Coordinates of C-alpha atoms in Angstrom, one line a residue:
Chain A
X1194 CA 2.5 -16.5 36.8
X1195 CA 0.5 -19.0 38.1
X1196 CA 2.6 -22.5 38.5
X1197 CA 4.1 -25.1 41.2
X1198 CA 7.2 -23.6 43.7
X1199 CA 10.1 -26.3 44.9
X1200 CA 12.2 -25.2 47.8
X1201 CA 14.7 -25.5 48.7
X1202 CA 16.6 -26.9 44.8
X1203 CA 19.8 -28.4 46.6
X1204 CA 20.2 -29.8 50.1
X1205 CA 23.2 -31.7 51.7
X1206 CA 21.7 -33.8 55.0
X1207 CA 23.7 -36.2 57.3
X1208 CA 22.4 -39.6 57.3
X1209 CA 19.5 -39.9 59.7
X1210 CA 18.4 -36.3 59.6
X1211 CA 14.6 -35.5 58.4
X1212 CA 14.1 -32.7 55.9
X1213 CA 11.3 -31.4 54.6
X1214 CA 10.7 -30.4 51.2
X1215 CA 8.5 -27.7 50.2
X1216 CA 5.9 -27.4 47.2
X1217 CA 2.9 -24.7 46.8
X1218 CA 1.1 -24.1 44.1
X1219 CA -1.3 -21.4 43.2
X1220 CA -2.4 -22.6 40.4
X1221 CA -5.9 -23.9 42.2
X1222 CA -5.6 -27.6 41.7
X1223 CA -7.2 -29.8 44.2
X1224 CA -4.7 -32.5 43.6
X1225 CA -0.9 -32.3 44.5
X1226 CA 1.7 -35.2 43.4
X1227 CA 5.2 -35.8 44.3
X1228 CA 7.4 -38.3 42.6
X1229 CA 11.0 -39.2 43.1
X1230 CA 13.6 -39.4 39.7
X1231 CA 16.4 -41.6 39.5
X1232 CA 18.7 -42.1 37.4
X1233 CA 17.8 -44.4 34.2
X1234 CA 14.5 -44.3 35.7
X1235 CA 10.6 -42.8 35.4
X1236 CA 8.9 -40.6 37.4
X1237 CA 7.6 -43.3 40.8
X1238 CA 4.7 -42.0 43.1
X1239 CA 5.8 -41.4 46.5
X1240 CA 2.4 -40.4 48.0
X1241 CA 0.0 -37.9 46.5
X1242 CA -3.7 -36.2 47.6
X1243 CA -6.7 -35.2 45.8
X1244 CA -8.4 -33.4 48.7
X1245 CA -7.3 -31.4 51.5
X1246 CA -6.4 -33.6 54.3
X1247 CA -6.2 -36.4 53.1
X1248 CA -3.1 -38.7 50.7
X1249 CA -2.8 -41.7 49.9
X1250 CA 0.2 -43.4 49.4
X1251 CA 1.8 -44.0 46.3
X1252 CA 4.3 -47.7 44.7
X1253 CA 7.1 -45.8 47.2
X1254 CA 5.5 -44.3 50.7
X1255 CA 8.0 -46.3 52.8
X1256 CA 10.1 -44.1 54.7
X1257 CA 8.0 -40.9 53.4
X1258 CA 5.7 -38.4 55.4
X1259 CA 3.1 -36.2 54.0
X1260 CA 0.9 -33.7 55.0
X1261 CA -2.0 -30.9 53.1
X1262 CA -3.4 -28.9 55.5
X1263 CA -4.0 -26.0 52.7
X1264 CA -5.7 -26.6 49.2
X1265 CA -1.9 -24.6 48.0
X1266 CA 0.7 -26.7 49.8
X1267 CA 2.3 -30.3 50.2
X1268 CA 5.5 -30.3 51.8
X1269 CA 7.5 -33.9 52.0
X1270 CA 9.5 -35.5 55.1
X1271 CA 12.0 -37.5 54.0
X1272 CA 12.2 -39.3 57.4
X1273 CA 15.3 -41.0 58.7
X1274 CA 13.5 -44.4 57.8
X1275 CA 13.9 -44.0 54.1
X1276 CA 16.7 -46.5 53.0
X1277 CA 18.3 -44.8 49.9
X1278 CA 17.2 -40.8 49.7
X1279 CA 19.6 -39.1 47.2
X1280 CA 17.4 -38.1 44.7
X1281 CA 16.1 -35.7 42.4
X1282 CA 12.2 -34.9 44.0
X1283 CA 9.1 -33.5 41.6
X1284 CA 6.3 -32.0 43.3
X1285 CA 3.3 -32.0 40.5
X1286 CA -0.5 -31.0 40.8
X1287 CA -3.8 -31.2 38.4
X1288 CA -7.3 -31.1 38.2
X1289 CA -9.6 -33.2 39.4
X1290 CA -10.5 -34.7 36.1
X1291 CA -10.0 -37.7 33.7
X1292 CA -7.0 -37.4 31.0
X1293 CA -6.2 -33.7 32.8
X1294 CA -2.7 -33.1 32.5
X1295 CA -0.1 -32.8 35.4
X1296 CA 1.6 -28.9 36.7
X1297 CA 5.5 -30.2 37.6
X1298 CA 7.4 -28.0 39.9
X1299 CA 11.2 -27.6 39.1
X1300 CA 12.5 -30.3 41.8
X1301 CA 14.2 -31.0 44.9
X1302 CA 18.0 -32.1 44.4
X1303 CA 18.5 -34.3 47.8
X1304 CA 21.8 -35.6 48.8
X1305 CA 22.6 -37.4 51.4
X1306 CA 25.9 -37.4 52.7
Chain B
X1023 CA 6.9 -54.6 37.1
X1024 CA 6.7 -51.9 35.0
X1025 CA 3.6 -50.8 32.9
X1026 CA 4.9 -48.3 30.5
X1027 CA 7.9 -49.2 29.3
X1028 CA 10.7 -47.3 26.7
X1029 CA 12.8 -49.7 25.6
X1030 CA 15.4 -47.2 23.7
X1031 CA 17.2 -44.7 26.6
X1032 CA 18.4 -42.7 24.0
X1033 CA 18.1 -41.8 20.3
X1034 CA 20.4 -39.4 18.6
X1035 CA 18.7 -37.9 15.5
X1036 CA 20.4 -35.4 12.9
X1037 CA 18.7 -32.0 12.7
X1038 CA 16.0 -31.3 10.4
X1039 CA 15.2 -35.2 10.6
X1040 CA 12.2 -37.1 12.2
X1041 CA 12.5 -38.2 16.2
X1042 CA 10.2 -41.4 16.4
X1043 CA 9.8 -42.2 20.6
X1044 CA 8.5 -45.6 21.2
X1045 CA 6.5 -46.1 24.7
X1046 CA 4.5 -49.3 24.8
X1047 CA 2.0 -50.3 27.6
X1048 CA 0.9 -53.3 29.2
X1049 CA -2.9 -52.2 31.3
X1050 CA -6.1 -52.5 29.7
X1051 CA -7.4 -49.9 32.1
X1052 CA -4.6 -46.9 30.4
X1053 CA -7.3 -44.8 28.3
X1054 CA -5.1 -42.0 28.1
X1055 CA -1.7 -41.2 27.2
X1056 CA 0.7 -37.8 27.9
X1057 CA 3.9 -36.9 26.8
X1058 CA 6.5 -35.2 28.4
X1059 CA 9.6 -33.4 28.2
X1060 CA 12.1 -32.4 30.9
X1061 CA 15.4 -30.6 30.7
X1062 CA 18.2 -31.2 33.5
X1063 CA 17.2 -30.1 36.6
X1064 CA 13.6 -29.3 35.9
X1065 CA 10.7 -29.9 36.2
X1066 CA 9.5 -32.6 33.0
X1067 CA 6.6 -30.1 31.4
X1068 CA 3.3 -31.8 29.2
X1069 CA 3.9 -31.7 25.3
X1070 CA 0.7 -33.6 24.0
X1071 CA -1.7 -36.0 25.0
X1072 CA -4.1 -38.2 23.4
X1073 CA -7.4 -40.6 24.6
X1074 CA -7.9 -44.0 23.6
X1075 CA -10.7 -43.0 21.5
X1076 CA -8.2 -41.8 18.6
X1077 CA -5.4 -43.4 17.2
X1078 CA -3.7 -39.7 16.2
X1079 CA -3.3 -36.1 17.6
X1080 CA -1.2 -32.9 15.4
X1081 CA 0.2 -30.7 17.7
X1082 CA 2.7 -28.7 15.6
X1083 CA 5.7 -30.6 14.8
X1084 CA 4.3 -33.0 17.4
X1085 CA 2.4 -36.3 16.4
X1086 CA 1.8 -38.9 18.7
X1087 CA -0.3 -41.9 17.5
X1088 CA -1.9 -44.8 19.7
X1089 CA -2.5 -48.2 18.4
X1090 CA -4.3 -49.5 20.5
X1091 CA -4.2 -53.3 19.8
X1092 CA -1.3 -53.3 20.0
X1093 CA -0.5 -51.3 23.4
X1094 CA 1.9 -49.0 21.3
X1095 CA 2.1 -45.4 21.3
X1096 CA 4.8 -43.4 19.7
X1097 CA 5.6 -39.5 19.4
X1098 CA 6.5 -37.7 16.6
X1099 CA 8.8 -34.7 15.9
X1100 CA 9.7 -33.4 12.5
X1101 CA 11.3 -31.6 11.7
X1102 CA 13.8 -32.4 14.7
X1103 CA 15.5 -29.3 16.1
X1104 CA 18.5 -29.2 19.3
X1105 CA 16.3 -27.3 21.1
X1106 CA 14.3 -30.8 21.3
X1107 CA 17.0 -32.0 23.1
X1108 CA 15.3 -33.6 26.7
X1109 CA 14.2 -36.8 27.8
X1110 CA 11.1 -37.5 26.5
X1111 CA 8.5 -39.4 29.4
X1112 CA 5.3 -41.5 28.6
X1113 CA 2.9 -41.3 30.8
X1114 CA -0.9 -42.8 31.3
X1115 CA -3.7 -42.6 33.2
X1116 CA -7.5 -44.1 33.0
X1117 CA -9.4 -45.1 35.9
X1118 CA -9.7 -47.2 39.3
X1119 CA -6.8 -48.5 40.2
X1120 CA -5.3 -47.1 36.9
X1121 CA -6.1 -43.6 37.5
X1122 CA -2.6 -42.2 39.2
X1123 CA -0.3 -41.6 35.9
X1124 CA 1.9 -43.8 35.3
X1125 CA 5.3 -43.2 33.6
X1126 CA 8.3 -45.0 31.6
X1127 CA 12.0 -44.4 32.2
X1128 CA 12.4 -42.2 29.9
X1129 CA 14.2 -41.7 26.4
X1130 CA 17.1 -39.2 25.7
X1131 CA 17.0 -37.4 22.7
X1132 CA 19.9 -35.3 21.7
X1133 CA 19.5 -33.5 18.0

């Protein structure tokens, strides 16, 4: 089945540690995205990539880093510089067409202790 | 500055009645709009969309209305069912600087 796989689903880390969230898609989509969801807030864009080896900062990129070495993969690293990393992280992919929908993974819940 | 606003954080509707979820936007560069449905601890799933050249789009029990002059859209669910209980996000996108989707804060619908 085609889709987006995020792992791990739940992750606990100590303050000051970097963590990497995995996102893999087999939908053959060019574009991939990382969003963050906090209670009572909408989805905020962290980073996006429209093509391999290229990515752009979203609205809240500080404290995060990404890579796009393969079309299928777009991992997100939450660094120790991120001041409030506890959140629900969502990866998405989509075709590069105006008005095209995004397909989301099931999300990763990161809790920093 | 929130460019896409869902002013009602929650809505409670009886089974079988109509649910109306509202969304307002401020950016005139938005020219397409989408609704997503999200269950707890899951990713959002696409529900329905509308482009700015239309004022209505219907898909089964779901209808989205767009009022461009008021910069307002709404999602109607008729009849509402218990399985519709979820958080609904509206999202908007366009061209240029508005190309990436901007999401509202969501409305929790309870049926």
